[in-house]
Structures are given as structure tokens and as C-alpha cells.
Coordinates of C-alpha atoms in Angstrom, one line a residue:
X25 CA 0.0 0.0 0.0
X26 CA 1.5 3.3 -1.3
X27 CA 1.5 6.6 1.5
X28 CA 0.5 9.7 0.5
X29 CA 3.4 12.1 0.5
X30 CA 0.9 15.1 1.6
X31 CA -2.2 14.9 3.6
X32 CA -5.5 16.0 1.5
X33 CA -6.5 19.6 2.9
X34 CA -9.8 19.1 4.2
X35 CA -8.3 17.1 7.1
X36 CA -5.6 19.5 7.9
X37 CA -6.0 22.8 7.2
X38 CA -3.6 23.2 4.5
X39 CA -5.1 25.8 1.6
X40 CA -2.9 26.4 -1.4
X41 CA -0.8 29.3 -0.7
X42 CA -0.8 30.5 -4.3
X43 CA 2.3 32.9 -4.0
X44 CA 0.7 34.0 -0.1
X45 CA 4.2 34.2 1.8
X46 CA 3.8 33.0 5.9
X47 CA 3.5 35.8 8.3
X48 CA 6.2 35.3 10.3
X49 CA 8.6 37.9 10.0
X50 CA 11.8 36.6 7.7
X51 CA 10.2 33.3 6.9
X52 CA 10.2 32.6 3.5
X53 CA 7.7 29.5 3.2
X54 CA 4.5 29.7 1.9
X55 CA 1.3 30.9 4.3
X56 CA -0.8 27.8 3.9
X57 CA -2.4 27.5 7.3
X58 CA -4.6 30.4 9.3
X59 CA -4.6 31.8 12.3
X60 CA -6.3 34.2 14.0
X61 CA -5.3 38.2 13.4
X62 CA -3.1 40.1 15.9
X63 CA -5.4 42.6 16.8
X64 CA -8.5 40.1 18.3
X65 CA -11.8 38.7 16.5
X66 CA -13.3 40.7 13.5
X67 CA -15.4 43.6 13.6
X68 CA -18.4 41.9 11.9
X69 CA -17.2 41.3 8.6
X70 CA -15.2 38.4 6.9
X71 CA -12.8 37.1 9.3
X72 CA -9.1 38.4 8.8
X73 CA -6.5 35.4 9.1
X74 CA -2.9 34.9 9.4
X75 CA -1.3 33.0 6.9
X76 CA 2.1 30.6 8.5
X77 CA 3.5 28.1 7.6
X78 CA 3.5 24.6 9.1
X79 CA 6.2 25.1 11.3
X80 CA 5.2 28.9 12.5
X81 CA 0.8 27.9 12.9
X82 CA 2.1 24.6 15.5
X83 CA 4.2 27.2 17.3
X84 CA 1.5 29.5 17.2
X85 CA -1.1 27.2 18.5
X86 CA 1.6 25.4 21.2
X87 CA 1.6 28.9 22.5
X88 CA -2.1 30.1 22.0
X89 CA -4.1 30.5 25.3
X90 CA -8.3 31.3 24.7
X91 CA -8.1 32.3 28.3
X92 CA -5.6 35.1 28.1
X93 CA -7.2 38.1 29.4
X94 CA -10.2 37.0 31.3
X95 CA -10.8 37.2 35.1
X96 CA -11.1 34.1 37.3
X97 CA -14.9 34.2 37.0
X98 CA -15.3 34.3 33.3
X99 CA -13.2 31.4 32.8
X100 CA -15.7 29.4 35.1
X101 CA -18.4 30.4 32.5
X102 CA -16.4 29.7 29.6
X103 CA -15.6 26.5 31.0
X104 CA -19.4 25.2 32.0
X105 CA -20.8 22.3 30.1
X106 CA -23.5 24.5 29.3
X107 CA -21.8 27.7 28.0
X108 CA -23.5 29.1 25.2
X109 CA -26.9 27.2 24.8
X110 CA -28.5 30.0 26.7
X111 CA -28.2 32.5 24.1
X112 CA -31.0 32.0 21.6
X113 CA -30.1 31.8 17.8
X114 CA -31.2 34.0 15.5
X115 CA -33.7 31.8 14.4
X116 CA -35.5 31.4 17.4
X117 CA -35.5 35.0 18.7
X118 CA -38.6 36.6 19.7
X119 CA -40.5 39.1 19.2
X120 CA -39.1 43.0 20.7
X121 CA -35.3 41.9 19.7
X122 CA -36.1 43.8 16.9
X123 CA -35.7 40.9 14.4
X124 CA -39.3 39.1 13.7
X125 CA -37.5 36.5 11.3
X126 CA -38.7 35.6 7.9
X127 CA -42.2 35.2 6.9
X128 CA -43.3 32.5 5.4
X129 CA -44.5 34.5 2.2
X130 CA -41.4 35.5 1.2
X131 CA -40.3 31.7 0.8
X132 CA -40.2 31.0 -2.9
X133 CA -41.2 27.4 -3.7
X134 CA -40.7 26.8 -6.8
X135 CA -41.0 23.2 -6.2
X136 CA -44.1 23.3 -4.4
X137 CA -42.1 21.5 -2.0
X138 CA -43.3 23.1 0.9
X139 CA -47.4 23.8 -0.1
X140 CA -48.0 20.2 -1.4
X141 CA -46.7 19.1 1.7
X142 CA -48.8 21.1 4.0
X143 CA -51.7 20.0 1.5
X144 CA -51.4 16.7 1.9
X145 CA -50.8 16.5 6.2
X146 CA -53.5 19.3 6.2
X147 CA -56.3 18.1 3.0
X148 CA -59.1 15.5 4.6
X149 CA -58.5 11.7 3.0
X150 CA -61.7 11.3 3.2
X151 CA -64.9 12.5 1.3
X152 CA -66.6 11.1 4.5
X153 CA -64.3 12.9 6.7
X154 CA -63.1 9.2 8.4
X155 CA -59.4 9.1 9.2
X156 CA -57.2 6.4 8.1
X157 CA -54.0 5.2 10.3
X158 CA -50.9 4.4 8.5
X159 CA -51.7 0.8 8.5
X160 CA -55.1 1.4 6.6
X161 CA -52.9 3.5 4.2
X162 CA -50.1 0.8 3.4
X163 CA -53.1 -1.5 2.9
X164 CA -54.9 0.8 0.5
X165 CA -52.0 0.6 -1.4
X166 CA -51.1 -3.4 -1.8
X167 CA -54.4 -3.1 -3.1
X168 CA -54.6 0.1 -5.3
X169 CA -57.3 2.2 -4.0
X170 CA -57.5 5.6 -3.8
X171 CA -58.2 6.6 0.4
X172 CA -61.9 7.8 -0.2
X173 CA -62.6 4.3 -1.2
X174 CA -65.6 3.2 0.2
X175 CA -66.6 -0.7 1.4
X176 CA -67.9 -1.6 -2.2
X177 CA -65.1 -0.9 -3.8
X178 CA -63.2 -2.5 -1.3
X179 CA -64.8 -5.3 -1.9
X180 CA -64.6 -5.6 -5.7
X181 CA -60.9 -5.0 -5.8
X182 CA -60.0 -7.7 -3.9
X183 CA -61.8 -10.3 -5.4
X184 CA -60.6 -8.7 -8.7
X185 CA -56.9 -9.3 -7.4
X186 CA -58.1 -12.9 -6.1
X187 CA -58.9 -14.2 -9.5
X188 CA -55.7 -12.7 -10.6
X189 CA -53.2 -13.9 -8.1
X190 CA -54.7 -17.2 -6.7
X191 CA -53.2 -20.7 -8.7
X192 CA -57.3 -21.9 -8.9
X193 CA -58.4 -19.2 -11.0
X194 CA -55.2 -17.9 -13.1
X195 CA -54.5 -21.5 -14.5
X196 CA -52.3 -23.3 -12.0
X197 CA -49.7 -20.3 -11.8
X198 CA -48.4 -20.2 -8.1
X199 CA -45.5 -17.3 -8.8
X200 CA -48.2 -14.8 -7.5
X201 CA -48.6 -16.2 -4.1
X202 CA -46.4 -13.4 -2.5
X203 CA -48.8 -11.5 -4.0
X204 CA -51.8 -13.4 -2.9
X205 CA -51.0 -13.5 0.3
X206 CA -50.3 -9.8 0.4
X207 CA -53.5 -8.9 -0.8
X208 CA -55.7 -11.1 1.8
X209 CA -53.9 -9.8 4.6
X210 CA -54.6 -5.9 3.4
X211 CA -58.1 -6.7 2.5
X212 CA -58.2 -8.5 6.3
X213 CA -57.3 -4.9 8.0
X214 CA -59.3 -2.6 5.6
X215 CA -62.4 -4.4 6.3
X216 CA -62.4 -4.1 9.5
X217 CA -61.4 -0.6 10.1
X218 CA -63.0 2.6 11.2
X219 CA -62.6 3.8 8.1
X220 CA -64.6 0.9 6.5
X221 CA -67.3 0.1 8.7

């Protein structure tokens, strides 16, 4: 098994310097690794990095302390397991921060992604209005019915599929009885359903 010579860059940090000399004064390698600027955090906008090189980024971060500067007590809160969950994103801010958060007519859905779905969870299944479970629908559907199907049609289907699938009536053919067996057991719950009854 042949080694790679150079890790890929995703697991390491490296970006292609692309001419970007390393930060460190009088070092002449390429920047390929970041750190963070001099002067503290950004102001808001794009972060500004340091570009080393890999000898000059593991000094840096041998040396690098995210504690430097703060009191005894800020430390403790830095350091609690819970430390930062009880600021709420912007996502779930509330109303009188100022930011109400997006409404959902300006969503675009081009897809109808979003609408069909809150159609179909929202639309009765019914034209009577009876609710189906998720075992009523998985049955419906061995069989092929639409969900306002009502017991006569119930009915019909399955002996269509019976004369279809079952070796007496289809000529002696028993590669359906997957099938068959399928079919009985779906009819089996449908009929006695809410939905059904």
C-alpha cells in the first residue's frame, strides 16, 4: 500500500498558498495554514487570518491561550458544560429583539415542495371525513385504491386481485402467491377498520 506524501487539505488545514508568503517575520515558506489576526476577532465582517507556515501555525497554536485576558470568574463560565446554549439563535429570537424573522410569504417554492406538503398532512383523506391510520394507508396501497374508497369498492378490488393472483383461477400459476398473500392480509385490515365500517 502506497502513502501519500501530503495529507489531502480538508483534514488538515492546509489551503494552497498561491504565491501567499507565511506571516512570520523573515520566513520565506508559503502561508498555507490560518490563524487568527493580531489585533482580536473581526469587527463583523469576513474574518481576517494569518497565513504561516506549518512550522510557524504549530508554534503559534503550542503557545495560544483562549483564556488570556479574562478574570477568574469568566473562565468558570467559559468553561461550563452548558456555556453558550443560553443564548437564543437568530432563528428562534422573539419578538421585541427587533428581528421578527422571515415570513413565510417571502419563501419562494418553486417546487411546491413546501405547499403540497402542508396539502397533503392538512387536506381530509376522506370524502366522508373518516381518518385512516398508516396501516389502513399501506393496505390501501397493496391493493390500489384511492383513500376515499368506500366498502364496495373495497370489496370488488379484492376479489378482482383474487382471480388474478390465486393458482385456482389464473390457471395453476403459483409465482403470484407473494402476492396473494399480500393482498388477503390488506383486504383482512381494511375491512375491519373505522374507516370501512
Amino acid at each position: 500500500m502506497e502513502r501519500k506524501e501530503r495529507p489531502a487539505a480538508r483534514f488538515h488545514g492546509r489551503v494552497e498558498a498561491n504565491g501567499r508568503p507565511c506571516a512570520q517575520p523573515g520566513c520565506e515558506e508559503p502561508g498555507e495554514f490560518r490563524a487568527p489576526p493580531l489585533e482580536g476577532a473581526s469587527d463583523g465582517g469576513p474574518p481576517r487570518f494569518r497565513w504561516m507556515c506549518l512550522d510557524h501555525v504549530r508554534a503559534f497554536n503550542a503557545g495560544y491561550n483562549f483564556f488570556d485576558g479574562m478574570t477568574a470568574d469568566e473562565i468558570h463560565n467559559a468553561q461550563r458544560p452548558t456555556a453558550g446554549w443560553e443564548r437564543e439563535t437568530r432563528a428562534f429570537a422573539r419578538a421585541g429583539s427587533g428581528d421578527q424573522g422571515p415570513r413565510w410569504a417571502d419563501f419562494h417554492d418553486p417546487l411546491d415542495a413546501i405547499a403540497a406538503r402542508y396539502r397533503r398532512e392538512t387536506a381530509p383523506e376522506r370524502n366522508d371525513g373518516k381518518p385512516l391510520s398508516g396501516q389502513d394507508r399501506a393496505s390501501l396501497k397493496v391493493l390500489g385504491l384511492a383513500p376515499d374508497a368506500d366498502r364496495a369498492g373495497l370489496r370488488r378490488r379484492y376479489s378482482e386481485l383474487v382471480r388474478k393472483f390465486h393458482p385456482d383461477r389464473n390457471g395453476g400459476d403459483r409465482s403470484h402467491e407473494g402476492e396473494l398473500q399480500r393482498v388477503i392480509a390488506a383486504y383482512q385490515q381494511l375491512r375491519q377498520a373505522p374507516a370501512f365500517v
